[in-house]
XYZ file of C-alpha atoms in Angstrom:
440
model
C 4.281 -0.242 45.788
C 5.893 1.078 42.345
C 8.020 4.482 43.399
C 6.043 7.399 41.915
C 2.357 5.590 42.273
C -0.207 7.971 43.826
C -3.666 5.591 43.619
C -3.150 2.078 45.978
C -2.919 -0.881 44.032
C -6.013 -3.793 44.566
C -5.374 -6.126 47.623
C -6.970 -9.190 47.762
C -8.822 -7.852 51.375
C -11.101 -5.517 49.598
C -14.352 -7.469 49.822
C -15.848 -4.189 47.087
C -13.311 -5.866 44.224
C -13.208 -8.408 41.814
C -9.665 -9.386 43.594
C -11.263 -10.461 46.999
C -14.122 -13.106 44.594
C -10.908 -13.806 42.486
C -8.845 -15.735 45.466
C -11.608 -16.622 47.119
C -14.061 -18.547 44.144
C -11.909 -19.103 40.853
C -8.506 -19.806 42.141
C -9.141 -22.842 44.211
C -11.319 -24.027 40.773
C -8.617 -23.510 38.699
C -5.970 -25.419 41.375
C -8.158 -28.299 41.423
C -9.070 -28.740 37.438
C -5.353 -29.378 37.515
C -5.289 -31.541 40.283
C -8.142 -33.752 38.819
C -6.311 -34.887 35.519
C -3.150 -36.810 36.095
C -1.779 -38.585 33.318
C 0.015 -41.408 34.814
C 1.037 -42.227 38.144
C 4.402 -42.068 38.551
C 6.176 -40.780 42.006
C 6.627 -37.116 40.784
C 3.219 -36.971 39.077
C 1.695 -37.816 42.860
C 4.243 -35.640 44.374
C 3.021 -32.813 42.002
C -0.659 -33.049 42.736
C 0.264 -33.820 46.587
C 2.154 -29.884 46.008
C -0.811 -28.306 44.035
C -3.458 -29.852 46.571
C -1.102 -27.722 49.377
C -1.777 -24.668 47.528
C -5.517 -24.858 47.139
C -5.606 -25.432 51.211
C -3.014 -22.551 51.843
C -4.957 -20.250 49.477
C -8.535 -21.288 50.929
C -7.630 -21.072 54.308
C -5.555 -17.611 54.485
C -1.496 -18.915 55.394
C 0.960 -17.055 55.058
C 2.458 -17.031 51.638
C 6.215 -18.520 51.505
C 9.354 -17.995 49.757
C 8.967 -19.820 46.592
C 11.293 -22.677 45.645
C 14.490 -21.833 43.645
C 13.944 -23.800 40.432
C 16.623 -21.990 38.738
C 15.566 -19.390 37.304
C 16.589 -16.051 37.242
C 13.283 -14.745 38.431
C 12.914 -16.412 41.412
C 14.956 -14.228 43.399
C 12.757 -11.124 42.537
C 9.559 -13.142 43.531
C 11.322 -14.116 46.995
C 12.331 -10.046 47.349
C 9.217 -8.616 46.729
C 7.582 -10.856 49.284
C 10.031 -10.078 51.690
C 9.318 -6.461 51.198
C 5.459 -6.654 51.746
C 6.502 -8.506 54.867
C 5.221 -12.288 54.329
C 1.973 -11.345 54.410
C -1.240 -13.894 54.538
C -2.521 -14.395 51.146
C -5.477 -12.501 51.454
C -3.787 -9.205 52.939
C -1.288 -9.151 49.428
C -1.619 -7.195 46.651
C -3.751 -8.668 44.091
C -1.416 -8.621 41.087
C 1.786 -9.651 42.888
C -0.532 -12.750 44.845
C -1.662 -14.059 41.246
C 1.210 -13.889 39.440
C 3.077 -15.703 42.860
C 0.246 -18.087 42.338
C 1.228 -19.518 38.779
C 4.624 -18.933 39.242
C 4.487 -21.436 42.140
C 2.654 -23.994 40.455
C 5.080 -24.066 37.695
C 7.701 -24.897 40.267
C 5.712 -28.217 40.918
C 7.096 -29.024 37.459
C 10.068 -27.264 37.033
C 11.692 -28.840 40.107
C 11.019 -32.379 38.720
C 13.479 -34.252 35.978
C 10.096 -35.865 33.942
C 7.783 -33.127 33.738
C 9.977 -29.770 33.558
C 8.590 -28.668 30.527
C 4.935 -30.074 30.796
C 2.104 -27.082 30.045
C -0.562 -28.010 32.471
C -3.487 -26.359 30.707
C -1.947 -27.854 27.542
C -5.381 -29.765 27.598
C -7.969 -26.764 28.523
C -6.365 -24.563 25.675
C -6.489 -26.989 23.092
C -10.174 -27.776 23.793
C -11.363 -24.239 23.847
C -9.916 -23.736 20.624
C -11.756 -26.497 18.763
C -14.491 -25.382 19.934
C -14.339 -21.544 18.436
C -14.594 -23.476 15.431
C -17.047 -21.685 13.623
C -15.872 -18.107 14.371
C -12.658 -19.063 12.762
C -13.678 -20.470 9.840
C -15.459 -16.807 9.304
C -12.964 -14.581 10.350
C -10.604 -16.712 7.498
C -13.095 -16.530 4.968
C -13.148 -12.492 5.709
C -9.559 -12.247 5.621
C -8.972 -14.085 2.755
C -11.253 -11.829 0.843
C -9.464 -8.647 2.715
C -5.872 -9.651 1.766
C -6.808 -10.303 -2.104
C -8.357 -6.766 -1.948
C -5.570 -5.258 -0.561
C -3.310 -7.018 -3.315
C -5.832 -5.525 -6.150
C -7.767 -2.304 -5.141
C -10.884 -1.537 -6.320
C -10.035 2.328 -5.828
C -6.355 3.859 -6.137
C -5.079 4.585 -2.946
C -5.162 8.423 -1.779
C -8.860 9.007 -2.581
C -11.461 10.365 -0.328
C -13.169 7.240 -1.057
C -10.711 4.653 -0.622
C -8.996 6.545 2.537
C -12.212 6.201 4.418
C -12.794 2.447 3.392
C -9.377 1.726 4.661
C -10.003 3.739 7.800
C -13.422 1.300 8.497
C -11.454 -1.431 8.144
C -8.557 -0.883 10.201
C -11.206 -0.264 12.856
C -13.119 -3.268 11.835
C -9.459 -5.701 12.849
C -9.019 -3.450 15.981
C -11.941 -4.409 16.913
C -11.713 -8.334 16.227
C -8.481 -8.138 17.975
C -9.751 -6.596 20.641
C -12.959 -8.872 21.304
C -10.969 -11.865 20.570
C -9.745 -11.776 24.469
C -13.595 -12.855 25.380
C -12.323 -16.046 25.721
C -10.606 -16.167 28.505
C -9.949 -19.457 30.179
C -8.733 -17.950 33.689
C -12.249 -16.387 34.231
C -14.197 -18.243 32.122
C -13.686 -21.440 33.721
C -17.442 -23.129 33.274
C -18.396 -22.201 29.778
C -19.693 -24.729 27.313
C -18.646 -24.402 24.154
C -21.974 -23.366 22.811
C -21.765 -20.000 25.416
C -17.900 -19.566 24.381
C -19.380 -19.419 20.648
C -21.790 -16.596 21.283
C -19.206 -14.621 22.483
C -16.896 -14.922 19.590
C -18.311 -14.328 15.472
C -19.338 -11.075 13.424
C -22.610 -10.815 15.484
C -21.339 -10.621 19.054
C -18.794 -7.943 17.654
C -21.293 -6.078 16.086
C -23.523 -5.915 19.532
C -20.443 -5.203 21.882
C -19.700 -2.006 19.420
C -21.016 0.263 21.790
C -19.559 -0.924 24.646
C -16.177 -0.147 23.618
C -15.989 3.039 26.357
C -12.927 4.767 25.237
C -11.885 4.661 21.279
C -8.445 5.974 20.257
C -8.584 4.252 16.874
C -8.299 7.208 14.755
C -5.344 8.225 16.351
C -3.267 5.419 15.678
C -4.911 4.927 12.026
C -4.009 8.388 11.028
C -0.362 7.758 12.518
C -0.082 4.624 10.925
C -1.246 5.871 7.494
C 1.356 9.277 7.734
C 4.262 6.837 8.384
C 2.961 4.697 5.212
C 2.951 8.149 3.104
C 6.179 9.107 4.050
C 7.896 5.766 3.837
C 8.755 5.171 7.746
C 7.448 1.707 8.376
C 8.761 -0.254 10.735
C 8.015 -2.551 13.122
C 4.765 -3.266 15.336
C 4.869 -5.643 18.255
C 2.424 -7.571 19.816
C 2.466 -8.175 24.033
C -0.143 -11.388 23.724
C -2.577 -12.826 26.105
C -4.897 -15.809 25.378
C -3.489 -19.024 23.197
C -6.424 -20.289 20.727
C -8.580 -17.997 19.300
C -7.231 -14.673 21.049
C -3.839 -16.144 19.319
C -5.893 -16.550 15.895
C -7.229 -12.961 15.773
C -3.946 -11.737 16.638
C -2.398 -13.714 13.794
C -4.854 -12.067 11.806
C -4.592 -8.356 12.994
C -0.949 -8.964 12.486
C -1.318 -10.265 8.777
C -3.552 -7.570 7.895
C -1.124 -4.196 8.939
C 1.291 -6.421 7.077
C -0.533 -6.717 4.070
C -1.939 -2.934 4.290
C 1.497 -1.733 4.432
C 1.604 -0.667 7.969
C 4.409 -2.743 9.525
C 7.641 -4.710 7.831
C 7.114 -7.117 10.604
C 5.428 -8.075 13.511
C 7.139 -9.187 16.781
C 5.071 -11.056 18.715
C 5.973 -11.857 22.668
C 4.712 -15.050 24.052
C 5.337 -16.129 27.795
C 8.184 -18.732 28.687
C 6.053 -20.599 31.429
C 2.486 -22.380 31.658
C 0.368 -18.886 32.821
C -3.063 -17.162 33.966
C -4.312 -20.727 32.193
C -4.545 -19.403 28.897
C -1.267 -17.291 27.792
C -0.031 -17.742 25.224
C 3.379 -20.313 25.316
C 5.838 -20.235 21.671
C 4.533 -23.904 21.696
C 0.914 -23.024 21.239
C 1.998 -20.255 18.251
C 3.498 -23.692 16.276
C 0.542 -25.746 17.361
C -1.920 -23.027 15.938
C -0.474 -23.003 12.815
C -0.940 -26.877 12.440
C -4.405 -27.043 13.275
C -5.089 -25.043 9.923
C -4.023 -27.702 7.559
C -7.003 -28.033 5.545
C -7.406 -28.261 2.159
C -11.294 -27.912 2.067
C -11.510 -24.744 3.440
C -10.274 -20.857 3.767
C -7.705 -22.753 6.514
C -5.206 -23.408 4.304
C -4.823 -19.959 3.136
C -3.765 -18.796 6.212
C -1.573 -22.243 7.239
C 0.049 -21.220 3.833
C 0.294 -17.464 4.534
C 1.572 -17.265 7.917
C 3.997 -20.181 7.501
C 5.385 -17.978 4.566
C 5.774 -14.563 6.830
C 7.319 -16.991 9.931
C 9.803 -18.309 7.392
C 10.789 -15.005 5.626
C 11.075 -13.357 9.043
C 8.229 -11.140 8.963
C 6.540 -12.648 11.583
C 8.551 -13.640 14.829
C 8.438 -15.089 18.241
C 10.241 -13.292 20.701
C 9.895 -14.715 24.234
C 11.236 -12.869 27.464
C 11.100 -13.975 31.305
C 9.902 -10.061 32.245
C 6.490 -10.849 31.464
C 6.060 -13.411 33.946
C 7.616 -11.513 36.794
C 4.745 -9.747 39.533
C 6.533 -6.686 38.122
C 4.254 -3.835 37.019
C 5.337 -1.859 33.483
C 6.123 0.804 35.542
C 9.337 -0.878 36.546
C 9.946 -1.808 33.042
C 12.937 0.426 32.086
C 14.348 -0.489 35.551
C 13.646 -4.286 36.063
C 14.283 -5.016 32.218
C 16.488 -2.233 30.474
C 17.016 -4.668 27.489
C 13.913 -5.035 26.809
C 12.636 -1.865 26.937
C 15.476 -0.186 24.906
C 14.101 -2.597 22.055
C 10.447 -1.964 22.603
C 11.446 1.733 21.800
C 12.745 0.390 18.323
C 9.328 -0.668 17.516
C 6.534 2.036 16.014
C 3.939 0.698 17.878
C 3.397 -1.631 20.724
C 0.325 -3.449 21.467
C -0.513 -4.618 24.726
C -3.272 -7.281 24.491
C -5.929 -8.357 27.735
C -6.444 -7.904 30.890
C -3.632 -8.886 32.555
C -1.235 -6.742 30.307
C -3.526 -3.796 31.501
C -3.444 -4.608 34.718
C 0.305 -4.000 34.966
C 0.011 -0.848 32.693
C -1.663 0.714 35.308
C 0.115 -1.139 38.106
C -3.651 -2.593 38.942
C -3.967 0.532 41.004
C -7.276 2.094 42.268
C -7.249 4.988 40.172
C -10.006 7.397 39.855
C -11.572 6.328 36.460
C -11.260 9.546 35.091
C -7.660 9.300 35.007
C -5.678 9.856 32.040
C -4.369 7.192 30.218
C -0.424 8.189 30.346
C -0.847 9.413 33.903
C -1.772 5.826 34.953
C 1.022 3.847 32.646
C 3.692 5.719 34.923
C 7.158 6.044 33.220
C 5.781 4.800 30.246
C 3.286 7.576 29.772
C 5.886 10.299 29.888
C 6.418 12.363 27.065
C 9.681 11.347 25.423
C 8.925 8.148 27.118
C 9.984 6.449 23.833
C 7.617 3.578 23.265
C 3.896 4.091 21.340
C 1.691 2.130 23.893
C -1.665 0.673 21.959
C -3.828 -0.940 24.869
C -6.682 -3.582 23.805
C -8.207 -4.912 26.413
C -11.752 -6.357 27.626
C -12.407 -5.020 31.356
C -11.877 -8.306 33.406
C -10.811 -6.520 37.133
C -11.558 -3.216 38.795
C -9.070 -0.934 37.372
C -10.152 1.484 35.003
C -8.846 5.110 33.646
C -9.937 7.541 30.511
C -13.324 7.444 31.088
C -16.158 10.054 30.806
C -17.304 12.070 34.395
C -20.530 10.086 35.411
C -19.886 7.020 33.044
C -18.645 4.316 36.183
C -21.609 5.877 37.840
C -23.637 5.168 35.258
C -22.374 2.112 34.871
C -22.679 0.613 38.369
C -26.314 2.051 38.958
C -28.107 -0.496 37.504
C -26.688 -2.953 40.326
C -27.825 -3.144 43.538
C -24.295 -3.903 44.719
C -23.285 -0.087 43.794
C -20.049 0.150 45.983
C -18.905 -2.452 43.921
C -17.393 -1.792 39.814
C -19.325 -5.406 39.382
C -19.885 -4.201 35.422
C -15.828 -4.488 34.580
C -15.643 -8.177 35.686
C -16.903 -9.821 33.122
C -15.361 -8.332 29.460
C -18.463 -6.948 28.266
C -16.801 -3.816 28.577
C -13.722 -3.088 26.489
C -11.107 0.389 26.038
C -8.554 0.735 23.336
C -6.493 3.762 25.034
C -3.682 5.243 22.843
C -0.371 6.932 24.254
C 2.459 8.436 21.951
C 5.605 8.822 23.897
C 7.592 9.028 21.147
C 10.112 12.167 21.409
């Protein structure tokens, strides 16, 4: 348990949360969609699917969870320590968020520990496939931000009007909002989709009909920041935490390409993980692979192969990978587990924290009262003077929820007959975008 943490984080036990379903129905699915597709058949390719096949079982049938291989890397030993500390326990009696992230930390050792398929991406395959088929909501969303960055370049109205100060303010809300509905598509949870159900969730129209389910705004907040720091000629950096590769990715390419092209950020740092994760994360592989897909002369594409190629090269957009953010670590151990990193997060102006899982260890995936306050849940982070602007966008995927209204989970779970249950944040119809300024 994180020192200072007064709610008790999820554990897998609780039969009321979406952790208990979690381990019990989607993990073994997602262990054995990887254990189903073998490329070839050589002795560590058997060996792997022999080790993955070992999970599933252990998983399924409640053993204890064990110290996890040393493939060399310098996070194994805090995996091994942590477990130690919650005293070996059975998988089902573990906390939720340290059990998952164990769980696809493990599995990469299947790989790791091998000399021919160290570097393979096992949902290489999955991502790629959910991707093409988002098709038609990307082809949109360039055709819209085409049109938005030529506008930008040549204003209809001078800047500093009433007029064109509320435009602007519609339409930062407008790419807040596309990069926040982007993570709908999410493959850990949305493992049986066809591509015609992952297309209604993505487009204009779905965005426009999940408006009001957005529960807690703090848009203005960080518009009207954004805008002073424009006036007054303090723009810096903003960095983006990412979740989903594909088209979570492609709207955060976008979102990023926009505040660059509005004048609200010099660059953008994005921070990919370093290992195959939660299925869909994003990998610095994927970032090069999305940009290649958009080669296409016929169409809006090859604006935006030819814009964001130019910002990668000229340094405006970058790739900044670190091994924190696949540690079980909450963010409330950030400035202790990864001093580094969090001294350079404080040189940023703003940093976005994208999904589920990202808000999950915000809040150390604790069973706070929903009413909570956004910086009391984010721990250190949420302190004033804290030194890091915290943006979070995220779809509710798992139990944990602060900042909203009295009455509003209530409200929320009465229309189920499974009340003792928070059965409405499972499924991302929900969303928050919760603001915290702990700059001094």
């Amino acid at each position: 348990m994180d020192p200072g943490l007064s709610a008790e984080p999820y554990k897998i036990s609780d039969k009321n949360s979406f952790a208990y379903i979690s381990a019990r129905d989607r993990w073994p699915v997602i262990l054995h969609s990887q254990n189903s597709e073998d490329p070839n058949y050589k002795q560590e390719g058997r060996k792997i699917i022999q080790d993955i096949a070992q999970l599933k079982y252990e998983v399924q049938h409640d053993r204890l969870m064990t110290p996890l291989q040393d493939d060399g890397g310098d996070d194994i030993k805090g995996y091994n320590e942590e477990l130690e500390k919650l005293g070996n326990p059975k998988w089902f009696d573990a906390p939720w968020l340290f059990a998952e992230c164990y769980l696809y930390r493990r599995l990469n050792t299947f790989f790791t520990t091998t000399k021919t398929w160290k570097t393979h991406d096992v949902f290489h395959v999955q991502k790629n496939k959910t991707f093409r088929s988002s098709r038609a909501a990307i082809l949109e969303l360039a055709s819209q931000y085409r049109q938005i960055i030529s506008s930008l370049k040549n204003p209809e109205q001078p800047t500093g009007t009433e007029g064109a100060t509320e435009k602007e303010r519609k339409l930062f809300s407008d790419m807040t909002e596309i990069c926040l509905w982007g993570n709908a598509t999410d493959l850990s949870l949305l493992t049986s989709l066809t591509y015609a159900e992952i297309q209604q969730l993505q487009g204009s129209g779905a965005r426009e009909i999940a408006k009001d389910n957005i529960l807690h705004k703090q848009v203005d907040e960080v518009y009207d920041l954004l805008k002073k720091q424009r006036g007054e000629g303090q723009v810096g950096r903003i960095d983006i935490v990412l979740d989903n590769s594909g088209f979570e990715l492609f709207v955060d390419l976008i979102f990023g390409g926009y505040l660059l092209a509005a004048g609200f950020a010099t660059e953008i740092i994005f921070y990919p993980k370093t290992l195959p994760w939660f299925v869909s994360d994003v990998l610095p592989g994927d970032f090069a692979d999305l940009i290649n897909t958009l080669r296409d002369p016929k169409s809006d594409l090859e604006f935006l192969f030819s814009e964001w190629s130019s910002l990668h090269s000229e340094g405006k957009f970058l790739l900044r990978p670190n091994r924190f953010w696949t540690t079980a670590a909450s963010y409330w151990r950030l400035p202790s587990v990864a001093p580094q990193l969090f001294e350079d997060l404080k040189q940023s102006e703003l940093v976005i924290f994208k999904g589920d899982l990202n808000y999950r260890k915000l809040t150390a995936d604790a069973a706070w009262d929903p009413t909570t306050k956004f910086p009391e849940a984010i721990g250190t982070l949420g302190k004033v003077g804290s030194g890091v602007r915290i943006l979070a966008l995220r779809t509710c995927k798992a139990d944990v929820v602060v900042g909203l209204e009295k009455g509003k989970d209530e409200e929320l779970r009465s229309g189920d007959p499974e009340g003792n249950k928070r059965k409405w944040a499972w499924n991302g119809k929900w969303a928050v975008i919760q603001f915290w300024d702990g700059k001094p």
